[in-house]
Amino acid sequence: MRRHSILEVNSQVFEQLGIPQPVILLDIDNTILAPRAIEVDPQIAAHVRQLSQQFNILLCTNNLTDRQHRVSETLNLPILMRAMKPLTWWVKPWLKKHRIALSDVIVVGDQWVTDGWLAKALKCPVVLLDPIAEDTHLLTRLLRRVEKRWKL
């Protein structure tokens, strides 16, 4: 399922995916935090906080920087850094440790190659969002071209 923004993600989306009370694995970079931004946009932060009152959310990022840690603190959400998406090496053990069934998980992110493939590996639904802004990181730009070519 594709949406333009995290602001369009709500309980109706999860019901459509067949998981009315999901645990949300939420990507950070270019999903809720623009590249190079230090803080989450206030409107996005308010929306994510509202979602977190209804659903369990785990911030899930491949990065390990102060930016991501600040997002976790600001939103008061747990975070799994260096998740190594799309591999499941760190995600599955975290879910198991917290007694979360894979059938209860939905991945929300902006990249098919990381977030979509993670969802596929976990056999759970994915909500892909348009990136907040163009990313200047070389690897990300390359992956975006691959996604466009495959029309993902």
PDB file of C-alpha atoms in Angstrom:
ATOM      1  CA  MET A   1       0.000   0.000   0.000  1.00  0.00           C
ATOM      2  CA  ARG A   2       1.309   3.452  -0.851  1.00  0.00           C
ATOM      3  CA  ARG A   3       0.543   6.781   0.794  1.00  0.00           C
ATOM      4  CA  HIS A   4       2.007  10.227   0.202  1.00  0.00           C
ATOM      5  CA  SER A   5       2.855  11.034   3.799  1.00  0.00           C
ATOM      6  CA  ILE A   6       2.845   9.669   7.334  1.00  0.00           C
ATOM      7  CA  LEU A   7      -0.001  12.141   7.894  1.00  0.00           C
ATOM      8  CA  GLU A   8      -2.205   9.845   5.766  1.00  0.00           C
ATOM      9  CA  VAL A   9      -1.459   6.795   7.908  1.00  0.00           C
ATOM     10  CA  ASN A  10      -4.235   6.052  10.395  1.00  0.00           C
ATOM     11  CA  SER A  11      -6.350   3.268  11.870  1.00  0.00           C
ATOM     12  CA  GLN A  12      -8.348   2.890   8.636  1.00  0.00           C
ATOM     13  CA  VAL A  13      -5.137   2.061   6.740  1.00  0.00           C
ATOM     14  CA  PHE A  14      -4.293  -0.665   9.258  1.00  0.00           C
ATOM     15  CA  GLU A  15      -7.830  -2.063   9.112  1.00  0.00           C
ATOM     16  CA  GLN A  16      -7.586  -2.206   5.300  1.00  0.00           C
ATOM     17  CA  LEU A  17      -4.400  -4.240   5.717  1.00  0.00           C
ATOM     18  CA  GLY A  18      -6.201  -6.619   8.054  1.00  0.00           C
ATOM     19  CA  ILE A  19      -4.329  -5.701  11.241  1.00  0.00           C
ATOM     20  CA  PRO A  20      -6.508  -3.325  13.272  1.00  0.00           C
ATOM     21  CA  GLN A  21      -4.085  -3.223  16.253  1.00  0.00           C
ATOM     22  CA  PRO A  22      -0.609  -3.459  14.704  1.00  0.00           C
ATOM     23  CA  VAL A  23       2.846  -3.018  16.086  1.00  0.00           C
ATOM     24  CA  ILE A  24       4.295  -0.446  13.698  1.00  0.00           C
ATOM     25  CA  LEU A  25       7.939  -0.636  12.657  1.00  0.00           C
ATOM     26  CA  LEU A  26       8.406   2.998  11.670  1.00  0.00           C
ATOM     27  CA  ASP A  27      11.365   4.143   9.608  1.00  0.00           C
ATOM     28  CA  ILE A  28      12.850   7.527  10.508  1.00  0.00           C
ATOM     29  CA  ASP A  29      14.910   9.036   7.689  1.00  0.00           C
ATOM     30  CA  ASN A  30      12.787  10.556   4.951  1.00  0.00           C
ATOM     31  CA  THR A  31       9.698   8.951   6.495  1.00  0.00           C
ATOM     32  CA  ILE A  32       9.233  11.208   9.528  1.00  0.00           C
ATOM     33  CA  LEU A  33      12.501  13.179   9.468  1.00  0.00           C
ATOM     34  CA  ALA A  34      13.736  15.058   6.408  1.00  0.00           C
ATOM     35  CA  PRO A  35      17.333  14.441   5.328  1.00  0.00           C
ATOM     36  CA  ARG A  36      19.716  16.723   7.176  1.00  0.00           C
ATOM     37  CA  ALA A  37      16.905  17.937   9.483  1.00  0.00           C
ATOM     38  CA  ILE A  38      17.627  17.958  13.176  1.00  0.00           C
ATOM     39  CA  GLU A  39      14.038  17.870  14.422  1.00  0.00           C
ATOM     40  CA  VAL A  40      10.833  16.257  13.226  1.00  0.00           C
ATOM     41  CA  ASP A  41       8.351  18.678  11.693  1.00  0.00           C
ATOM     42  CA  PRO A  42       5.858  19.623  14.463  1.00  0.00           C
ATOM     43  CA  GLN A  43       2.832  18.438  12.450  1.00  0.00           C
ATOM     44  CA  ILE A  44       4.460  15.057  11.800  1.00  0.00           C
ATOM     45  CA  ALA A  45       5.558  14.770  15.431  1.00  0.00           C
ATOM     46  CA  ALA A  46       2.008  15.451  16.625  1.00  0.00           C
ATOM     47  CA  HIS A  47       0.618  12.845  14.232  1.00  0.00           C
ATOM     48  CA  VAL A  48       3.132  10.183  15.294  1.00  0.00           C
ATOM     49  CA  ARG A  49       2.400  10.934  18.963  1.00  0.00           C
ATOM     50  CA  GLN A  50      -1.306  10.502  18.251  1.00  0.00           C
ATOM     51  CA  LEU A  51      -0.632   7.176  16.515  1.00  0.00           C
ATOM     52  CA  SER A  52       1.498   6.061  19.465  1.00  0.00           C
ATOM     53  CA  GLN A  53      -1.477   6.570  21.792  1.00  0.00           C
ATOM     54  CA  GLN A  54      -3.425   4.008  19.760  1.00  0.00           C
ATOM     55  CA  PHE A  55      -0.686   1.636  18.578  1.00  0.00           C
ATOM     56  CA  ASN A  56       2.681   0.286  19.654  1.00  0.00           C
ATOM     57  CA  ILE A  57       5.408   1.901  17.567  1.00  0.00           C
ATOM     58  CA  LEU A  58       9.048   0.909  17.263  1.00  0.00           C
ATOM     59  CA  LEU A  59      11.310   3.332  15.439  1.00  0.00           C
ATOM     60  CA  CYS A  60      13.443   1.184  13.165  1.00  0.00           C
ATOM     61  CA  THR A  61      16.462   2.686  11.418  1.00  0.00           C
ATOM     62  CA  ASN A  62      19.627   1.498   9.751  1.00  0.00           C
ATOM     63  CA  ASN A  63      21.478   4.506  11.128  1.00  0.00           C
ATOM     64  CA  LEU A  64      23.189   5.129  14.425  1.00  0.00           C
ATOM     65  CA  THR A  65      23.443   8.869  14.934  1.00  0.00           C
ATOM     66  CA  ASP A  66      22.376  11.472  17.433  1.00  0.00           C
ATOM     67  CA  ARG A  67      19.666  12.615  14.988  1.00  0.00           C
ATOM     68  CA  GLN A  68      17.803   9.318  15.266  1.00  0.00           C
ATOM     69  CA  HIS A  69      18.335   9.139  19.017  1.00  0.00           C
ATOM     70  CA  ARG A  70      16.858  12.651  19.402  1.00  0.00           C
ATOM     71  CA  VAL A  71      13.787  11.602  17.412  1.00  0.00           C
ATOM     72  CA  SER A  72      13.306   8.679  19.785  1.00  0.00           C
ATOM     73  CA  GLU A  73      13.605  10.956  22.817  1.00  0.00           C
ATOM     74  CA  THR A  74      11.405  13.679  21.324  1.00  0.00           C
ATOM     75  CA  LEU A  75       8.618  11.246  20.446  1.00  0.00           C
ATOM     76  CA  ASN A  76       9.195   9.103  23.550  1.00  0.00           C
ATOM     77  CA  LEU A  77       9.340   5.955  21.414  1.00  0.00           C
ATOM     78  CA  PRO A  78      11.638   2.948  21.560  1.00  0.00           C
ATOM     79  CA  ILE A  79      14.211   2.724  18.789  1.00  0.00           C
ATOM     80  CA  LEU A  80      16.103  -0.074  17.108  1.00  0.00           C
ATOM     81  CA  MET A  81      19.223   1.442  15.562  1.00  0.00           C
ATOM     82  CA  ARG A  82      21.484  -0.309  13.074  1.00  0.00           C
ATOM     83  CA  ALA A  83      18.524  -2.504  12.183  1.00  0.00           C
ATOM     84  CA  MET A  84      20.283  -3.650   8.998  1.00  0.00           C
ATOM     85  CA  LYS A  85      17.046  -3.513   6.993  1.00  0.00           C
ATOM     86  CA  PRO A  86      16.097  -5.407   4.853  1.00  0.00           C
ATOM     87  CA  LEU A  87      17.824  -8.181   6.797  1.00  0.00           C
ATOM     88  CA  THR A  88      15.900  -9.485   9.783  1.00  0.00           C
ATOM     89  CA  TRP A  89      18.904 -10.290  12.015  1.00  0.00           C
ATOM     90  CA  TRP A  90      18.125  -7.582  14.582  1.00  0.00           C
ATOM     91  CA  VAL A  91      14.431  -7.005  13.986  1.00  0.00           C
ATOM     92  CA  LYS A  92      13.208 -10.573  14.555  1.00  0.00           C
ATOM     93  CA  PRO A  93      15.075 -11.049  17.863  1.00  0.00           C
ATOM     94  CA  TRP A  94      13.762  -7.690  19.105  1.00  0.00           C
ATOM     95  CA  LEU A  95      10.189  -8.689  18.235  1.00  0.00           C
ATOM     96  CA  LYS A  96      10.658 -12.105  19.846  1.00  0.00           C
ATOM     97  CA  LYS A  97      12.164 -10.582  22.998  1.00  0.00           C
ATOM     98  CA  HIS A  98       9.094  -8.347  23.326  1.00  0.00           C
ATOM     99  CA  ARG A  99       6.703 -11.225  22.527  1.00  0.00           C
ATOM    100  CA  ILE A 100       5.384  -9.586  19.368  1.00  0.00           C
ATOM    101  CA  ALA A 101       3.933 -11.928  16.754  1.00  0.00           C
ATOM    102  CA  LEU A 102       4.966 -11.243  13.165  1.00  0.00           C
ATOM    103  CA  SER A 103       1.269 -11.408  12.255  1.00  0.00           C
ATOM    104  CA  ASP A 104       0.786  -8.207  14.304  1.00  0.00           C
ATOM    105  CA  VAL A 105       3.498  -6.180  12.532  1.00  0.00           C
ATOM    106  CA  ILE A 106       3.207  -3.522   9.827  1.00  0.00           C
ATOM    107  CA  VAL A 107       6.293  -1.807   8.384  1.00  0.00           C
ATOM    108  CA  VAL A 108       5.976   1.887   7.486  1.00  0.00           C
ATOM    109  CA  GLY A 109       8.773   3.521   5.498  1.00  0.00           C
ATOM    110  CA  ASP A 110       9.826   5.300   2.335  1.00  0.00           C
ATOM    111  CA  GLN A 111      12.049   2.785   0.518  1.00  0.00           C
ATOM    112  CA  TRP A 112      11.060  -0.481  -1.081  1.00  0.00           C
ATOM    113  CA  VAL A 113      14.616  -1.813  -1.010  1.00  0.00           C
ATOM    114  CA  THR A 114      14.917  -1.462   2.765  1.00  0.00           C
ATOM    115  CA  ASP A 115      11.424  -1.206   4.256  1.00  0.00           C
ATOM    116  CA  GLY A 116       9.522  -3.169   1.608  1.00  0.00           C
ATOM    117  CA  TRP A 117      11.997  -6.031   1.514  1.00  0.00           C
ATOM    118  CA  LEU A 118      12.043  -6.118   5.321  1.00  0.00           C
ATOM    119  CA  ALA A 119       8.254  -6.472   5.324  1.00  0.00           C
ATOM    120  CA  LYS A 120       8.503  -9.178   2.685  1.00  0.00           C
ATOM    121  CA  ALA A 121      11.113 -11.059   4.740  1.00  0.00           C
ATOM    122  CA  LEU A 122       8.936 -10.757   7.862  1.00  0.00           C
ATOM    123  CA  LYS A 123       5.850 -11.743   5.825  1.00  0.00           C
ATOM    124  CA  CYS A 124       3.966  -8.680   6.995  1.00  0.00           C
ATOM    125  CA  PRO A 125       2.297  -5.741   5.234  1.00  0.00           C
ATOM    126  CA  VAL A 126       4.123  -2.564   4.305  1.00  0.00           C
ATOM    127  CA  VAL A 127       2.923   0.999   3.906  1.00  0.00           C
ATOM    128  CA  LEU A 128       5.301   2.838   1.589  1.00  0.00           C
ATOM    129  CA  LEU A 129       5.373   6.612   1.791  1.00  0.00           C
ATOM    130  CA  ASP A 130       6.721   9.173  -0.607  1.00  0.00           C
ATOM    131  CA  PRO A 131      10.038  10.494   0.704  1.00  0.00           C
ATOM    132  CA  ILE A 132       9.761  13.782   2.568  1.00  0.00           C
ATOM    133  CA  ALA A 133      12.519  15.335   0.443  1.00  0.00           C
ATOM    134  CA  GLU A 134      15.183  14.398  -2.064  1.00  0.00           C
ATOM    135  CA  ASP A 135      18.113  12.728  -0.364  1.00  0.00           C
ATOM    136  CA  THR A 136      21.601  13.665  -1.508  1.00  0.00           C
ATOM    137  CA  HIS A 137      23.239  10.514  -0.131  1.00  0.00           C
ATOM    138  CA  LEU A 138      24.718   8.596  -3.077  1.00  0.00           C
ATOM    139  CA  LEU A 139      23.481   5.127  -2.046  1.00  0.00           C
ATOM    140  CA  THR A 140      19.962   6.402  -1.406  1.00  0.00           C
ATOM    141  CA  ARG A 141      19.862   8.117  -4.801  1.00  0.00           C
ATOM    142  CA  LEU A 142      20.998   4.887  -6.455  1.00  0.00           C
ATOM    143  CA  LEU A 143      18.327   2.863  -4.651  1.00  0.00           C
ATOM    144  CA  ARG A 144      15.670   5.394  -5.679  1.00  0.00           C
ATOM    145  CA  ARG A 145      16.664   4.901  -9.327  1.00  0.00           C
ATOM    146  CA  VAL A 146      16.368   1.137  -8.916  1.00  0.00           C
ATOM    147  CA  GLU A 147      12.924   1.562  -7.372  1.00  0.00           C
ATOM    148  CA  LYS A 148      11.781   3.832 -10.230  1.00  0.00           C
ATOM    149  CA  ARG A 149      13.091   1.437 -12.834  1.00  0.00           C
ATOM    150  CA  TRP A 150      11.187  -1.431 -11.214  1.00  0.00           C
ATOM    151  CA  LYS A 151       8.209   0.942 -10.721  1.00  0.00           C
ATOM    152  CA  LEU A 152       8.026   0.072  -7.027  1.00  0.00           C
TER     153      LEU A 152
END
